C-alpha positions as MATLAB code, in Angstrom:
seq = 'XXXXXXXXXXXXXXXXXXXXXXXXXXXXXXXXXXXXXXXXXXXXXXXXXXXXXXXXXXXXXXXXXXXXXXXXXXXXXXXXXXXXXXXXXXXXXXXXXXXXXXXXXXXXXXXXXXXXXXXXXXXXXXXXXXXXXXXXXXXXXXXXXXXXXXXXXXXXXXXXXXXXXXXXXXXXXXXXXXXXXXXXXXXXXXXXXXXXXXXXXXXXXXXXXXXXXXXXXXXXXXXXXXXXXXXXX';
ca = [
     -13.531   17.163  -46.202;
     -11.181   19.956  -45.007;
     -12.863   21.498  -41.420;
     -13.929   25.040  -41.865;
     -12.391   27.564  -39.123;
     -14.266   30.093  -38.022;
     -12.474   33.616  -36.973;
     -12.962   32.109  -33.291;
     -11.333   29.138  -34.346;
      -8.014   31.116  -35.644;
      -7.932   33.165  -33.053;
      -8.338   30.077  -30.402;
      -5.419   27.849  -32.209;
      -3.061   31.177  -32.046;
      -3.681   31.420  -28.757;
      -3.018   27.728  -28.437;
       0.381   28.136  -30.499;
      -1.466   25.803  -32.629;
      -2.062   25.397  -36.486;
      -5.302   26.495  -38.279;
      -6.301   27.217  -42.099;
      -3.809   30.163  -41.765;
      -2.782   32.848  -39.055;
      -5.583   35.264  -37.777;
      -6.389   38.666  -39.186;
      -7.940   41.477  -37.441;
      -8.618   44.661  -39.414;
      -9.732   47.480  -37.316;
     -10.896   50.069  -39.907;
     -13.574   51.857  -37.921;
     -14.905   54.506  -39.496;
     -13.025   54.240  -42.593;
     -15.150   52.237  -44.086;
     -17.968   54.601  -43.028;
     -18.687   56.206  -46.351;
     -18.994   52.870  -48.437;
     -22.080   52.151  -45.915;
     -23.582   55.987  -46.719;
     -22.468   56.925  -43.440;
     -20.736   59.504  -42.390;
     -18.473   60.089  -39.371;
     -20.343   61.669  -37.449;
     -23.039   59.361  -37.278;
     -20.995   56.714  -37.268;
     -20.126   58.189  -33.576;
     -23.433   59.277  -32.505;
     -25.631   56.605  -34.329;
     -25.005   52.789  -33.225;
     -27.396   50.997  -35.504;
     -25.157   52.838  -38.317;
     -22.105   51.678  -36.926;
     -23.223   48.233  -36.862;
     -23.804   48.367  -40.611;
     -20.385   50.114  -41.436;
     -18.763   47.038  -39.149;
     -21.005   44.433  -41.193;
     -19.845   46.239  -45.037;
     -16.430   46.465  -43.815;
     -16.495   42.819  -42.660;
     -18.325   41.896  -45.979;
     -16.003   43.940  -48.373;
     -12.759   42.988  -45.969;
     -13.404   39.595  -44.064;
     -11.388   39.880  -40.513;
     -11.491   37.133  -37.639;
     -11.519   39.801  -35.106;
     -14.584   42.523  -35.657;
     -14.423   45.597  -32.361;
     -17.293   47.032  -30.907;
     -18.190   49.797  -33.585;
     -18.002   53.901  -32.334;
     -16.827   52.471  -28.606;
     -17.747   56.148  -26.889;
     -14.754   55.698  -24.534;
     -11.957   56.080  -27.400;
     -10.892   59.421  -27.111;
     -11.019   60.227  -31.183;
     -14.712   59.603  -30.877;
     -15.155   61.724  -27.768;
     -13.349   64.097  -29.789;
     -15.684   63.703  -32.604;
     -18.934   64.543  -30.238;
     -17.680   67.497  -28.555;
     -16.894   68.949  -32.056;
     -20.545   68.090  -33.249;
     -21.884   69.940  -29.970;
     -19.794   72.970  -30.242;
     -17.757   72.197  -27.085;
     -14.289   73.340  -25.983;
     -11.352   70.271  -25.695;
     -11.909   67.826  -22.569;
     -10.261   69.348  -19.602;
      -8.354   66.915  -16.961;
     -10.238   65.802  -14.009;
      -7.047   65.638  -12.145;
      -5.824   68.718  -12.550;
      -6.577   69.799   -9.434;
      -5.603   66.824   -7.719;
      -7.768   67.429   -4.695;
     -10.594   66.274   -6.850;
      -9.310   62.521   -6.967;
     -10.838   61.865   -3.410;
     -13.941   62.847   -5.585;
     -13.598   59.974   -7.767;
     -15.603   56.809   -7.608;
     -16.049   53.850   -8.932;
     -19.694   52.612   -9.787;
     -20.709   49.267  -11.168;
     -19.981   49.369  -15.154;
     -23.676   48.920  -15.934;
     -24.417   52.496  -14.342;
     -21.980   54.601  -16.005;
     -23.027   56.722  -18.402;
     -20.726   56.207  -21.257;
     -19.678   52.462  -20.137;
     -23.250   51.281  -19.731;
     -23.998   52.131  -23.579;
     -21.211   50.187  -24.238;
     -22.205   47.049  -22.667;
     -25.625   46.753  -24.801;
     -23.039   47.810  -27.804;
     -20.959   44.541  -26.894;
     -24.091   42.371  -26.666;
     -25.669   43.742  -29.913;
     -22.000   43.436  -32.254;
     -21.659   39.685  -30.493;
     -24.844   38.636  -31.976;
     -24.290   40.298  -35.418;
     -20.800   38.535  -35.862;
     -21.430   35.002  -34.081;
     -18.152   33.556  -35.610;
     -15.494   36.446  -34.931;
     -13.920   37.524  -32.244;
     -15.440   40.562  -30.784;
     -13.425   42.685  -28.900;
     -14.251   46.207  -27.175;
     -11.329   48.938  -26.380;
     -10.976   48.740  -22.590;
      -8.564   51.585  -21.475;
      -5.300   50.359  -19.457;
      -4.503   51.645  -16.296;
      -1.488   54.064  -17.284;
      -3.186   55.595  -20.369;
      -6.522   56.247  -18.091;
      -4.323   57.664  -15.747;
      -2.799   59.695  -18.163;
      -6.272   61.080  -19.503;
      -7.200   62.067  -15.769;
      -4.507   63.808  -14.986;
      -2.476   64.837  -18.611;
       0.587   62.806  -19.909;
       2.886   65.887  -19.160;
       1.830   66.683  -15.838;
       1.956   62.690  -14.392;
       5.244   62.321  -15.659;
       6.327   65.315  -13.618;
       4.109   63.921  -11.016;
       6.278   60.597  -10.602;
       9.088   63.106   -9.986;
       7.093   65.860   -7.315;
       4.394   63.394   -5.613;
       4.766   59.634   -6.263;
       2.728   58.912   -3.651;
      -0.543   60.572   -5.773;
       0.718   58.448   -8.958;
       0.292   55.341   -7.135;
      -3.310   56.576   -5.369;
      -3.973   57.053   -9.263;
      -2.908   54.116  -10.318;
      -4.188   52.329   -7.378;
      -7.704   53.653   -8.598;
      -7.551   53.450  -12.363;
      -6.238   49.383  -11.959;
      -9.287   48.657   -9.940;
     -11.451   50.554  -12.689;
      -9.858   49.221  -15.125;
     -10.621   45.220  -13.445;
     -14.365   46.192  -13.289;
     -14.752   47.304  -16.498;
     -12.625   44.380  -18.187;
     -14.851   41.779  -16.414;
     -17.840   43.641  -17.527;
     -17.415   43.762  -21.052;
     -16.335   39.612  -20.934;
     -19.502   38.928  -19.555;
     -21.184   40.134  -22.848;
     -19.514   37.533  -24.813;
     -16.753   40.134  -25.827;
     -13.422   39.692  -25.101;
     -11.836   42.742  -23.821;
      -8.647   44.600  -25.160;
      -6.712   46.392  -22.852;
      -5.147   49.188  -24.344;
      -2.340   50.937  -22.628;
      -0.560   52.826  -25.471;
       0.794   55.647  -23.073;
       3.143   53.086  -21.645;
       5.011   52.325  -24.563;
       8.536   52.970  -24.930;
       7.023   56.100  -27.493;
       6.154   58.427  -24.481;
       7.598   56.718  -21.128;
      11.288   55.024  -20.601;
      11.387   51.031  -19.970;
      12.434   52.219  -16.570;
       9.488   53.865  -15.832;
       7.619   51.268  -17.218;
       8.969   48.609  -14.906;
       8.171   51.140  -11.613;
       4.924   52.766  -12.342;
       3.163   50.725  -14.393;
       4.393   46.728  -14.846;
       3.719   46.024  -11.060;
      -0.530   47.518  -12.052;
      -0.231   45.432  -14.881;
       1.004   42.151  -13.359;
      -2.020   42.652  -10.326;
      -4.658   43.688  -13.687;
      -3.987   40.513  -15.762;
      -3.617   38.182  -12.573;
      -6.835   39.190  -11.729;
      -8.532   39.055  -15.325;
      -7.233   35.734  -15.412;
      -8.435   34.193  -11.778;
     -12.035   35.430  -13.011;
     -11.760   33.464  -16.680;
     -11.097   36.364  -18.798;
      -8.971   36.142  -21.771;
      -8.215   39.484  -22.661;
      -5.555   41.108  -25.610;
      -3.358   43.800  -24.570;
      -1.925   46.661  -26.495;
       0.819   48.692  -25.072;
];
């Protein structure tokens, strides 16, 4: 009798660079699939038992081997969505001033207030999709950066005041280890996601000075503790 993979097991023999039943698929169709479940956007950002259902109809109605962490409240689209439902003005930078990165600490995953939620998010979609791989958005150091400070304005930065880039980068790396080991020990296998250092919004130059040497020291560490992690640049 043929052996039946899992999603786990795909994912596990790609990693290998071994064979399975056939490559690994992962479908990430949030809340697309929102409205098929009789739920709409909104609560699909607001509500997590509803998000849970839209992941399990989308994974009954499109079967994937990798299922993410439903309405993660760290993705910026779904920040985006809340401060829209509360009447608020866009997120302003927190660096903008950048005084106010001596301000900036880093507390233990479980206490921050939009992190901690998404811990008990990562338990809860591990146990509803036993044999998938669950992953969970984990924001890389450049894009965080990026989000702190603007993309137009830290790009000028690397130009005006390297040495602040690196202080940010210096603290958005270690933020970014924290948080990467935290969502691992949930079961969930963290994906980094560091989109503002593609080739799309910085040069391969800049890439190999302000952000490869972060990303060499992020992964190093990620891997000393056990973590297998995906990246997305």
């Amino acid at each position: 009798m043929a052996k039946q993979y899992t999603g786990k097991d795909r994912v596990a023999a790609a990693y290998k660079r071994e064979y399975a039943d056939r490559v690994p698929i992962s479908m990430m169709l949030g809340a697309h699939c929102a409205e098929l479940a009789g739920v709409t956007p909104e609560e699909y950002v607001t509500d997590f038992d509803k998000a849970l259902k839209v992941a399990q109809v989308a994974q009954e109605l499109y079967p994937s081997d990798v299922v993410p962490v439903p309405g993660n409240p760290l993705l910026s689209d779904v920040q985006a969505i809340r401060r829209r439902m509360k009447g608020e003005s866009p997120a302003q930078h927190r660096l903008a001033d950048k005084s106010a990165l001596a301000t900036l600490k880093i507390r233990p995953p479980q206490e921050d207030r939009f992190f901690g939620p998404l811990l008990k998010m990562c338990q809860r979609t591990a146990a509803a999709f036993p044999n998938e791989v669950v992953r969970a958005t984990v924001g890389g150091p450049w894009t965080v950066a990026m989000e702190l400070r603007g993309t137009e304005q830290l790009i000028y930065d690397t130009v005006d005041d390297p040495d602040f880039v690196h202080k940010v980068m210096r603290f958005t790396t270690e933020l970014t280890k924290h948080r990467g080991v935290a969502v691992a020990q949930t079961g969930v296998e963290p994906s980094i996601a560091d989109p503002s250092a593609a080739s799309t919004v910085i040069s391969p130059a800049m890439y190999r000075k302000w952000v490869k040497p972060y990303h060499e020291e992020l992964f190093s560490y990620l891997r000393d503790k056990g973590v297998l992690c995906f990246v997305h640049i």
